[in-house]
mmCIF file of C-alpha atoms in Angstrom:
data_model
loop_
_atom_site.group_PDB
_atom_site.id
_atom_site.type_symbol
_atom_site.label_atom_id
_atom_site.label_comp_id
_atom_site.label_asym_id
_atom_site.label_seq_id
_atom_site.Cartn_x
_atom_site.Cartn_y
_atom_site.Cartn_z
ATOM 1 C CA UNK A 25 71.460 13.927 2.103
ATOM 2 C CA UNK A 26 71.449 10.873 4.382
ATOM 3 C CA UNK A 27 73.034 8.027 2.432
ATOM 4 C CA UNK A 28 75.458 5.311 3.523
ATOM 5 C CA UNK A 29 78.095 3.999 1.128
ATOM 6 C CA UNK A 30 80.092 0.854 1.927
ATOM 7 C CA UNK A 31 83.366 -0.016 0.211
ATOM 8 C CA UNK A 32 85.551 -3.112 0.555
ATOM 9 C CA UNK A 33 89.241 -3.155 -0.284
ATOM 10 C CA UNK A 34 92.815 -2.883 0.911
ATOM 11 C CA UNK A 35 94.326 0.218 2.489
ATOM 12 C CA UNK A 36 98.068 0.413 1.839
ATOM 13 C CA UNK A 37 100.976 2.638 2.713
ATOM 14 C CA UNK A 38 102.432 4.503 -0.270
ATOM 15 C CA UNK A 39 106.137 5.342 -0.334
ATOM 16 C CA UNK A 40 107.331 7.838 -2.939
ATOM 17 C CA UNK A 41 110.758 9.430 -3.417
ATOM 18 C CA UNK A 42 110.576 13.207 -2.947
ATOM 19 C CA UNK A 43 110.153 15.333 -6.027
ATOM 20 C CA UNK A 44 110.558 13.333 -9.181
ATOM 21 C CA UNK A 45 113.477 11.158 -8.077
ATOM 22 C CA UNK A 46 113.565 7.598 -9.343
ATOM 23 C CA UNK A 47 113.286 4.696 -6.905
ATOM 24 C CA UNK A 48 116.926 3.776 -7.576
ATOM 25 C CA UNK A 49 117.924 7.290 -6.442
ATOM 26 C CA UNK A 50 115.809 7.363 -3.284
ATOM 27 C CA UNK A 51 117.349 7.990 0.132
ATOM 28 C CA UNK A 52 114.049 8.956 1.743
ATOM 29 C CA UNK A 53 110.353 8.459 1.033
ATOM 30 C CA UNK A 54 107.218 10.539 1.397
ATOM 31 C CA UNK A 55 104.503 8.463 3.063
ATOM 32 C CA UNK A 56 100.752 8.508 2.607
ATOM 33 C CA UNK A 57 97.951 5.940 2.557
ATOM 34 C CA UNK A 58 95.671 4.788 -0.202
ATOM 35 C CA UNK A 59 93.939 2.013 -2.058
ATOM 36 C CA UNK A 60 91.214 2.060 -4.698
ATOM 37 C CA UNK A 61 88.195 1.482 -2.486
ATOM 38 C CA UNK A 62 89.709 3.368 0.444
ATOM 39 C CA UNK A 63 90.223 6.393 -1.805
ATOM 40 C CA UNK A 64 86.559 6.259 -2.792
ATOM 41 C CA UNK A 65 85.538 5.988 0.858
ATOM 42 C CA UNK A 66 87.620 9.031 1.807
ATOM 43 C CA UNK A 67 86.262 11.125 -1.071
ATOM 44 C CA UNK A 68 82.671 10.262 -0.229
ATOM 45 C CA UNK A 69 83.266 11.157 3.419
ATOM 46 C CA UNK A 70 84.728 14.494 2.264
ATOM 47 C CA UNK A 71 81.492 14.993 0.314
ATOM 48 C CA UNK A 72 79.517 14.565 3.540
ATOM 49 C CA UNK A 73 78.154 11.060 3.030
ATOM 50 C CA UNK A 74 78.287 8.302 5.627
ATOM 51 C CA UNK A 75 81.194 6.247 4.305
ATOM 52 C CA UNK A 76 82.266 2.864 5.677
ATOM 53 C CA UNK A 77 85.352 0.859 4.663
ATOM 54 C CA UNK A 78 85.487 -2.891 5.232
ATOM 55 C CA UNK A 79 89.129 -3.955 5.315
ATOM 56 C CA UNK A 80 91.854 -5.677 7.292
ATOM 57 C CA UNK A 81 94.816 -3.996 8.987
ATOM 58 C CA UNK A 82 97.668 -5.394 11.066
ATOM 59 C CA UNK A 83 98.020 -4.963 14.773
ATOM 60 C CA UNK A 84 100.819 -2.644 15.816
ATOM 61 C CA UNK A 85 101.936 0.844 14.876
ATOM 62 C CA UNK A 86 101.612 0.622 11.090
ATOM 63 C CA UNK A 87 98.043 -0.602 11.325
ATOM 64 C CA UNK A 88 97.245 2.056 13.918
ATOM 65 C CA UNK A 89 98.670 4.780 11.680
ATOM 66 C CA UNK A 90 96.531 3.592 8.753
ATOM 67 C CA UNK A 91 93.468 3.510 10.982
ATOM 68 C CA UNK A 92 94.113 7.073 12.144
ATOM 69 C CA UNK A 93 94.271 8.166 8.499
ATOM 70 C CA UNK A 94 90.767 6.818 7.866
ATOM 71 C CA UNK A 95 89.358 8.315 11.049
ATOM 72 C CA UNK A 96 90.882 11.705 10.264
ATOM 73 C CA UNK A 97 88.719 11.740 7.133
ATOM 74 C CA UNK A 98 85.544 10.673 8.998
ATOM 75 C CA UNK A 99 85.441 7.213 7.418
ATOM 76 C CA UNK A 100 83.512 4.661 9.492
ATOM 77 C CA UNK A 101 86.139 2.141 10.674
ATOM 78 C CA UNK A 102 83.826 -0.070 12.719
ATOM 79 C CA UNK A 103 84.334 -2.934 10.241
ATOM 80 C CA UNK A 104 88.127 -2.798 10.087
ATOM 81 C CA UNK A 105 89.524 -6.153 11.175
ATOM 82 C CA UNK A 106 92.795 -6.023 13.159
ATOM 83 C CA UNK A 107 94.998 -9.091 13.423
ATOM 84 C CA UNK A 108 98.695 -10.026 13.439
ATOM 85 C CA UNK A 109 100.322 -9.688 10.043
ATOM 86 C CA UNK A 110 101.620 -7.095 7.641
ATOM 87 C CA UNK A 111 100.400 -3.959 5.921
ATOM 88 C CA UNK A 112 100.385 -3.869 2.134
ATOM 89 C CA UNK A 113 102.866 -1.385 0.639
ATOM 90 C CA UNK A 114 103.438 0.145 -2.726
ATOM 91 C CA UNK A 115 106.305 2.237 -4.014
ATOM 92 C CA UNK A 116 105.511 5.058 -6.419
ATOM 93 C CA UNK A 117 107.970 6.524 -8.904
ATOM 94 C CA UNK A 118 106.561 9.745 -10.321
ATOM 95 C CA UNK A 119 106.949 10.312 -14.039
ATOM 96 C CA UNK A 120 108.345 13.477 -15.585
ATOM 97 C CA UNK A 121 107.921 14.853 -19.085
ATOM 98 C CA UNK A 122 108.154 11.812 -21.392
ATOM 99 C CA UNK A 123 109.387 9.396 -18.687
ATOM 100 C CA UNK A 124 106.477 7.313 -17.433
ATOM 101 C CA UNK A 125 105.847 6.786 -13.743
ATOM 102 C CA UNK A 126 105.737 3.290 -12.283
ATOM 103 C CA UNK A 127 104.393 1.402 -9.287
ATOM 104 C CA UNK A 128 106.092 -1.461 -7.430
ATOM 105 C CA UNK A 129 103.753 -3.506 -5.222
ATOM 106 C CA UNK A 130 104.758 -5.169 -1.965
ATOM 107 C CA UNK A 131 101.422 -6.438 -0.720
ATOM 108 C CA UNK A 132 101.614 -10.251 -0.915
ATOM 109 C CA UNK A 133 100.597 -11.871 2.360
ATOM 110 C CA UNK A 134 99.042 -8.719 3.800
ATOM 111 C CA UNK A 135 96.276 -9.016 6.375
ATOM 112 C CA UNK A 136 93.673 -7.952 3.842
ATOM 113 C CA UNK A 137 94.848 -10.390 1.162
ATOM 114 C CA UNK A 138 94.163 -13.304 3.518
ATOM 115 C CA UNK A 139 90.636 -12.336 4.595
ATOM 116 C CA UNK A 140 87.771 -14.724 3.843
ATOM 117 C CA UNK A 141 83.992 -14.122 3.770
ATOM 118 C CA UNK A 142 83.702 -15.795 7.182
ATOM 119 C CA UNK A 143 85.864 -13.056 8.719
ATOM 120 C CA UNK A 144 83.234 -10.371 8.036
ATOM 121 C CA UNK A 145 80.077 -9.631 10.026
ATOM 122 C CA UNK A 146 77.930 -8.913 6.977
ATOM 123 C CA UNK A 147 74.948 -7.667 8.960
ATOM 124 C CA UNK A 148 77.158 -5.019 10.537
ATOM 125 C CA UNK A 149 79.077 -4.321 7.326
ATOM 126 C CA UNK A 150 75.910 -3.578 5.347
ATOM 127 C CA UNK A 151 73.900 -2.010 8.169
ATOM 128 C CA UNK A 152 71.917 0.875 6.671
ATOM 129 C CA UNK A 153 73.832 0.688 3.381
ATOM 130 C CA UNK A 154 72.396 2.289 0.242
ATOM 131 C CA UNK A 155 75.334 1.572 -2.069
ATOM 132 C CA UNK A 156 78.257 -0.872 -2.169
ATOM 133 C CA UNK A 157 81.436 -0.158 -4.150
ATOM 134 C CA UNK A 158 84.315 -2.458 -5.001
ATOM 135 C CA UNK A 159 87.057 -2.556 -7.624
ATOM 136 C CA UNK A 160 88.731 -5.250 -9.694
ATOM 137 C CA UNK A 161 91.862 -4.835 -7.606
ATOM 138 C CA UNK A 162 90.339 -6.769 -4.698
ATOM 139 C CA UNK A 163 89.712 -10.047 -6.594
ATOM 140 C CA UNK A 164 93.148 -9.687 -8.230
ATOM 141 C CA UNK A 165 95.082 -10.010 -4.967
ATOM 142 C CA UNK A 166 94.506 -13.643 -3.993
ATOM 143 C CA UNK A 167 92.030 -16.475 -4.290
ATOM 144 C CA UNK A 168 90.826 -15.552 -0.806
ATOM 145 C CA UNK A 169 89.982 -11.994 -1.828
ATOM 146 C CA UNK A 170 88.391 -13.263 -5.051
ATOM 147 C CA UNK A 171 85.998 -15.280 -2.900
ATOM 148 C CA UNK A 172 85.570 -12.297 -0.575
ATOM 149 C CA UNK A 173 84.682 -9.950 -3.441
ATOM 150 C CA UNK A 174 82.242 -12.432 -4.963
ATOM 151 C CA UNK A 175 80.484 -13.081 -1.667
ATOM 152 C CA UNK A 176 80.291 -9.369 -0.839
ATOM 153 C CA UNK A 177 78.699 -8.489 -4.169
ATOM 154 C CA UNK A 178 76.241 -11.373 -3.956
ATOM 155 C CA UNK A 179 75.331 -10.410 -0.395
ATOM 156 C CA UNK A 180 74.809 -6.761 -1.333
ATOM 157 C CA UNK A 181 72.502 -7.736 -4.186
ATOM 158 C CA UNK A 182 70.592 -10.086 -1.895
ATOM 159 C CA UNK A 183 69.983 -7.108 0.392
ATOM 160 C CA UNK A 184 68.875 -4.887 -2.543
ATOM 161 C CA UNK A 185 71.888 -2.605 -2.163
ATOM 162 C CA UNK A 186 73.085 -0.888 -5.341
ATOM 163 C CA UNK A 187 76.445 -2.357 -6.388
ATOM 164 C CA UNK A 188 79.134 -0.494 -8.346
ATOM 165 C CA UNK A 189 82.233 -2.152 -9.776
ATOM 166 C CA UNK A 190 85.278 -0.319 -11.115
ATOM 167 C CA UNK A 191 87.121 -2.872 -13.268
ATOM 168 C CA UNK A 192 90.488 -1.228 -12.478
ATOM 169 C CA UNK A 193 92.655 -3.769 -14.323
ATOM 170 C CA UNK A 194 96.183 -4.149 -12.911
ATOM 171 C CA UNK A 195 98.202 -6.716 -14.849
ATOM 172 C CA UNK A 196 100.914 -7.072 -12.183
ATOM 173 C CA UNK A 197 98.434 -8.139 -9.505
ATOM 174 C CA UNK A 198 96.887 -11.210 -11.188
ATOM 175 C CA UNK A 199 99.512 -13.714 -10.028
ATOM 176 C CA UNK A 200 97.700 -16.410 -8.024
ATOM 177 C CA UNK A 201 96.704 -18.680 -10.907
ATOM 178 C CA UNK A 202 93.561 -17.006 -12.234
ATOM 179 C CA UNK A 203 93.360 -14.303 -14.865
ATOM 180 C CA UNK A 204 91.109 -11.272 -14.954
ATOM 181 C CA UNK A 205 89.237 -12.635 -17.965
ATOM 182 C CA UNK A 206 88.391 -15.775 -15.941
ATOM 183 C CA UNK A 207 87.148 -13.906 -12.874
ATOM 184 C CA UNK A 208 85.737 -10.523 -13.806
ATOM 185 C CA UNK A 209 82.778 -11.424 -16.093
ATOM 186 C CA UNK A 210 81.038 -13.168 -13.191
ATOM 187 C CA UNK A 211 81.585 -10.129 -10.980
ATOM 188 C CA UNK A 212 80.392 -7.744 -13.696
ATOM 189 C CA UNK A 213 77.154 -9.727 -13.818
ATOM 190 C CA UNK A 214 76.584 -8.733 -10.165
ATOM 191 C CA UNK A 215 77.029 -4.979 -10.709
ATOM 192 C CA UNK A 216 74.365 -2.324 -11.205
ATOM 193 C CA UNK A 217 76.938 0.314 -12.146
ATOM 194 C CA UNK A 218 80.050 -0.643 -14.111
ATOM 195 C CA UNK A 219 83.010 1.742 -14.463
ATOM 196 C CA UNK A 220 86.066 1.165 -16.636
ATOM 197 C CA UNK A 221 89.045 2.901 -18.140
ATOM 198 C CA UNK A 222 90.373 2.445 -21.656
ATOM 199 C CA UNK A 223 91.488 -1.158 -22.048
ATOM 200 C CA UNK A 224 89.825 -2.447 -18.868
ATOM 201 C CA UNK A 225 86.884 -4.056 -20.668
ATOM 202 C CA UNK A 226 89.163 -5.845 -23.133
ATOM 203 C CA UNK A 227 91.396 -7.311 -20.411
ATOM 204 C CA UNK A 228 88.634 -8.089 -17.919
ATOM 205 C CA UNK A 229 85.585 -8.903 -20.043
ATOM 206 C CA UNK A 230 86.814 -9.567 -23.575
ATOM 207 C CA UNK A 231 84.678 -6.683 -24.841
ATOM 208 C CA UNK A 232 85.859 -3.803 -27.021
ATOM 209 C CA UNK A 233 84.152 -0.940 -28.817
ATOM 210 C CA UNK A 234 84.043 -0.222 -32.521
ATOM 211 C CA UNK A 235 85.924 2.663 -34.081
ATOM 212 C CA UNK A 236 89.076 4.409 -32.905
ATOM 213 C CA UNK A 237 89.942 3.458 -29.331
ATOM 214 C CA UNK A 238 89.239 6.420 -27.065
ATOM 215 C CA UNK A 239 86.829 8.168 -29.425
ATOM 216 C CA UNK A 240 83.244 8.998 -28.535
ATOM 217 C CA UNK A 241 82.021 6.545 -31.179
ATOM 218 C CA UNK A 242 84.149 3.825 -29.599
ATOM 219 C CA UNK A 243 82.937 4.625 -26.069
ATOM 220 C CA UNK A 244 79.261 4.574 -27.057
ATOM 221 C CA UNK A 245 79.740 1.309 -28.926
ATOM 222 C CA UNK A 246 81.464 -0.192 -25.896
ATOM 223 C CA UNK A 247 78.737 0.749 -23.419
ATOM 224 C CA UNK A 248 76.079 -0.509 -25.841
ATOM 225 C CA UNK A 249 77.820 -3.881 -25.842
ATOM 226 C CA UNK A 250 78.109 -3.845 -22.044
ATOM 227 C CA UNK A 251 74.377 -3.216 -21.694
ATOM 228 C CA UNK A 252 73.620 -6.080 -24.083
ATOM 229 C CA UNK A 253 75.938 -8.534 -22.343
ATOM 230 C CA UNK A 254 75.078 -7.539 -18.765
ATOM 231 C CA UNK A 255 71.351 -6.901 -18.864
ATOM 232 C CA UNK A 256 71.120 -6.062 -15.153
ATOM 233 C CA UNK A 257 73.161 -2.855 -15.582
ATOM 234 C CA UNK A 258 71.584 0.515 -14.896
ATOM 235 C CA UNK A 259 74.778 2.523 -15.543
ATOM 236 C CA UNK A 260 77.981 1.951 -17.511
ATOM 237 C CA UNK A 261 80.752 4.537 -17.572
ATOM 238 C CA UNK A 262 84.006 4.706 -19.533
ATOM 239 C CA UNK A 263 86.819 7.133 -18.745
ATOM 240 C CA UNK A 264 88.816 8.555 -21.650
ATOM 241 C CA UNK A 265 92.388 9.668 -20.960
ATOM 242 C CA UNK A 266 94.900 10.863 -23.535
ATOM 243 C CA UNK A 267 98.411 11.231 -22.089
ATOM 244 C CA UNK A 268 100.694 13.626 -23.952
ATOM 245 C CA UNK A 269 103.385 13.639 -21.258
ATOM 246 C CA UNK A 270 103.554 12.853 -17.529
ATOM 247 C CA UNK A 271 102.134 16.292 -16.676
ATOM 248 C CA UNK A 272 99.890 16.906 -19.699
ATOM 249 C CA UNK A 273 96.710 14.859 -20.112
ATOM 250 C CA UNK A 274 93.277 15.397 -21.585
ATOM 251 C CA UNK A 275 90.448 13.607 -19.804
ATOM 252 C CA UNK A 276 86.715 13.096 -20.217
ATOM 253 C CA UNK A 277 84.124 10.449 -19.408
ATOM 254 C CA UNK A 278 81.108 8.765 -20.948
ATOM 255 C CA UNK A 279 78.021 7.486 -19.145
ATOM 256 C CA UNK A 280 75.244 5.296 -20.480
ATOM 257 C CA UNK A 281 72.090 4.819 -18.446
ATOM 258 C CA UNK A 282 68.772 3.219 -19.278
ATOM 259 C CA UNK A 283 67.599 6.738 -20.171
ATOM 260 C CA UNK A 284 70.357 7.832 -22.540
ATOM 261 C CA UNK A 285 74.020 8.413 -23.400
ATOM 262 C CA UNK A 286 76.150 11.312 -22.123
ATOM 263 C CA UNK A 287 79.666 12.754 -22.388
ATOM 264 C CA UNK A 288 81.379 15.072 -19.932
ATOM 265 C CA UNK A 289 83.381 18.182 -20.646
ATOM 266 C CA UNK A 290 86.963 17.451 -21.710
ATOM 267 C CA UNK A 291 89.570 18.734 -19.252
ATOM 268 C CA UNK A 292 92.993 19.715 -20.589
ATOM 269 C CA UNK A 293 95.432 19.365 -17.681
ATOM 270 C CA UNK A 294 98.925 20.720 -18.266
ATOM 271 C CA UNK A 295 100.467 20.832 -14.773
ATOM 272 C CA UNK A 296 99.518 17.542 -13.102
ATOM 273 C CA UNK A 297 100.766 17.136 -9.521
ATOM 274 C CA UNK A 298 99.619 13.555 -8.801
ATOM 275 C CA UNK A 299 97.531 11.331 -11.068
ATOM 276 C CA UNK A 300 97.275 8.412 -8.619
ATOM 277 C CA UNK A 301 93.725 8.025 -7.331
ATOM 278 C CA UNK A 302 92.149 10.113 -10.079
ATOM 279 C CA UNK A 303 90.024 7.220 -11.301
ATOM 280 C CA UNK A 304 88.850 6.643 -7.739
ATOM 281 C CA UNK A 305 88.001 10.344 -7.493
ATOM 282 C CA UNK A 306 85.813 9.951 -10.580
ATOM 283 C CA UNK A 307 84.095 6.894 -9.097
ATOM 284 C CA UNK A 308 83.358 8.790 -5.886
ATOM 285 C CA UNK A 309 82.085 11.824 -7.776
ATOM 286 C CA UNK A 310 79.835 9.760 -10.021
ATOM 287 C CA UNK A 311 78.478 7.812 -7.049
ATOM 288 C CA UNK A 312 77.811 11.050 -5.178
ATOM 289 C CA UNK A 313 75.998 12.559 -8.148
ATOM 290 C CA UNK A 314 73.832 9.483 -8.618
ATOM 291 C CA UNK A 315 72.872 9.035 -4.956
ATOM 292 C CA UNK A 316 72.200 12.784 -4.785
ATOM 293 C CA UNK A 317 69.537 12.140 -7.447
ATOM 294 C CA UNK A 318 71.157 14.510 -9.922
ATOM 295 C CA UNK A 319 70.386 14.084 -13.602
ATOM 296 C CA UNK A 320 72.732 11.533 -15.239
ATOM 297 C CA UNK A 321 74.514 14.256 -17.204
ATOM 298 C CA UNK A 322 74.990 16.281 -14.006
ATOM 299 C CA UNK A 323 76.264 13.266 -12.060
ATOM 300 C CA UNK A 324 78.748 12.596 -14.853
ATOM 301 C CA UNK A 325 79.975 16.203 -14.859
ATOM 302 C CA UNK A 326 80.383 16.092 -11.082
ATOM 303 C CA UNK A 327 82.488 12.942 -11.372
ATOM 304 C CA UNK A 328 84.587 14.418 -14.173
ATOM 305 C CA UNK A 329 85.243 17.611 -12.220
ATOM 306 C CA UNK A 330 86.198 15.605 -9.113
ATOM 307 C CA UNK A 331 88.650 13.660 -11.249
ATOM 308 C CA UNK A 332 90.122 16.853 -12.690
ATOM 309 C CA UNK A 333 90.649 18.385 -9.250
ATOM 310 C CA UNK A 334 92.366 15.248 -7.933
ATOM 311 C CA UNK A 335 95.147 15.767 -10.488
ATOM 312 C CA UNK A 336 96.073 18.865 -8.434
ATOM 313 C CA UNK A 337 96.099 17.074 -5.047
ATOM 314 C CA UNK A 338 99.125 15.260 -3.629
ATOM 315 C CA UNK A 339 98.439 11.788 -2.226
ATOM 316 C CA UNK A 340 96.010 9.036 -3.169
ATOM 317 C CA UNK A 341 92.738 10.519 -1.943
ATOM 318 C CA UNK A 342 90.829 13.577 -3.109
ATOM 319 C CA UNK A 343 90.752 16.367 -0.520
ATOM 320 C CA UNK A 344 87.985 18.464 -2.074
ATOM 321 C CA UNK A 345 84.448 19.415 -1.054
ATOM 322 C CA UNK A 346 81.140 19.265 -2.902
ATOM 323 C CA UNK A 347 81.125 23.048 -3.264
ATOM 324 C CA UNK A 348 84.597 23.029 -4.846
ATOM 325 C CA UNK A 349 83.571 20.366 -7.347
ATOM 326 C CA UNK A 350 80.321 22.159 -8.160
ATOM 327 C CA UNK A 351 82.257 25.397 -8.648
ATOM 328 C CA UNK A 352 84.473 23.741 -11.253
ATOM 329 C CA UNK A 353 81.451 22.243 -13.013
ATOM 330 C CA UNK A 354 79.812 25.649 -13.339
ATOM 331 C CA UNK A 355 82.795 27.745 -14.481
ATOM 332 C CA UNK A 356 85.021 28.173 -17.494
ATOM 333 C CA UNK A 357 87.449 30.437 -15.603
ATOM 334 C CA UNK A 358 89.899 28.185 -13.798
ATOM 335 C CA UNK A 359 92.423 28.672 -11.012
ATOM 336 C CA UNK A 360 91.285 32.060 -9.750
ATOM 337 C CA UNK A 361 92.072 33.052 -6.175
ATOM 338 C CA UNK A 362 88.976 32.791 -3.987
ATOM 339 C CA UNK A 363 88.541 35.668 -1.529
#
């Protein structure tokens, strides 16, 4: 399959205390790289698609290390802008049992957060692109990246490139004077595919489903409302997570297309290693299934299985192949040793 997917967003360095230590206990940190759109780009490259990330990184060793991470995963880095400045960081405290995990951001003033639309060569960025993906994290960072996200989505639509938007609401990031509810409806009106978790549509769009939050009735009601409000949509997907403890979650997803309404298998995960990036893994899996021209129900199951597998992978990005995801989709016997 010869398809090119372009994503735009910040690549950060993640610092996490080893094991399940709290940040206040940390004397050392495990380091990896990630970011919503970067995670999608890496997953899609692992699936064999041409995957390009448009971002900004600092000059110097930290920027070079981040760039090597992308290249190691075969992500096209031709549109990575290097300039003096800093790399965005985030600190991750892993939850345990009934203690929730937490994230502390240190990304203000990063190179990416100060990019403007004029910094990007849009002809090169969208060269050969079939699909453009962005998340609600990018417009949350600064007024500059709000303008960048808006321009990028408008430009992709002008070029007849399919646009997907993961709402990805992060309350702690909206600090520059605009709220998500002010910004995100206009961006949602530029998307062909809209993806959201529980609560994202309420915070970002002022839309909620009817019935018990998280139920199938609620999810179908919510996507019906999204299709009515945003008439340009071809796909709307809602992820449904029920957290029983830090390591024990049930997860499924819903997809509405112009052809029908679908629900994935529910995965019961009882030994989660790392839940960060699981939503991005779903986005990448759903995108792959749709550009691979699979039936909507099959694309949804592929995305759900990719999400499930990411819960077993350390780090932000999903180090799994198409064959591994397809194997999970087609089996009910999990975790067997492959020989």
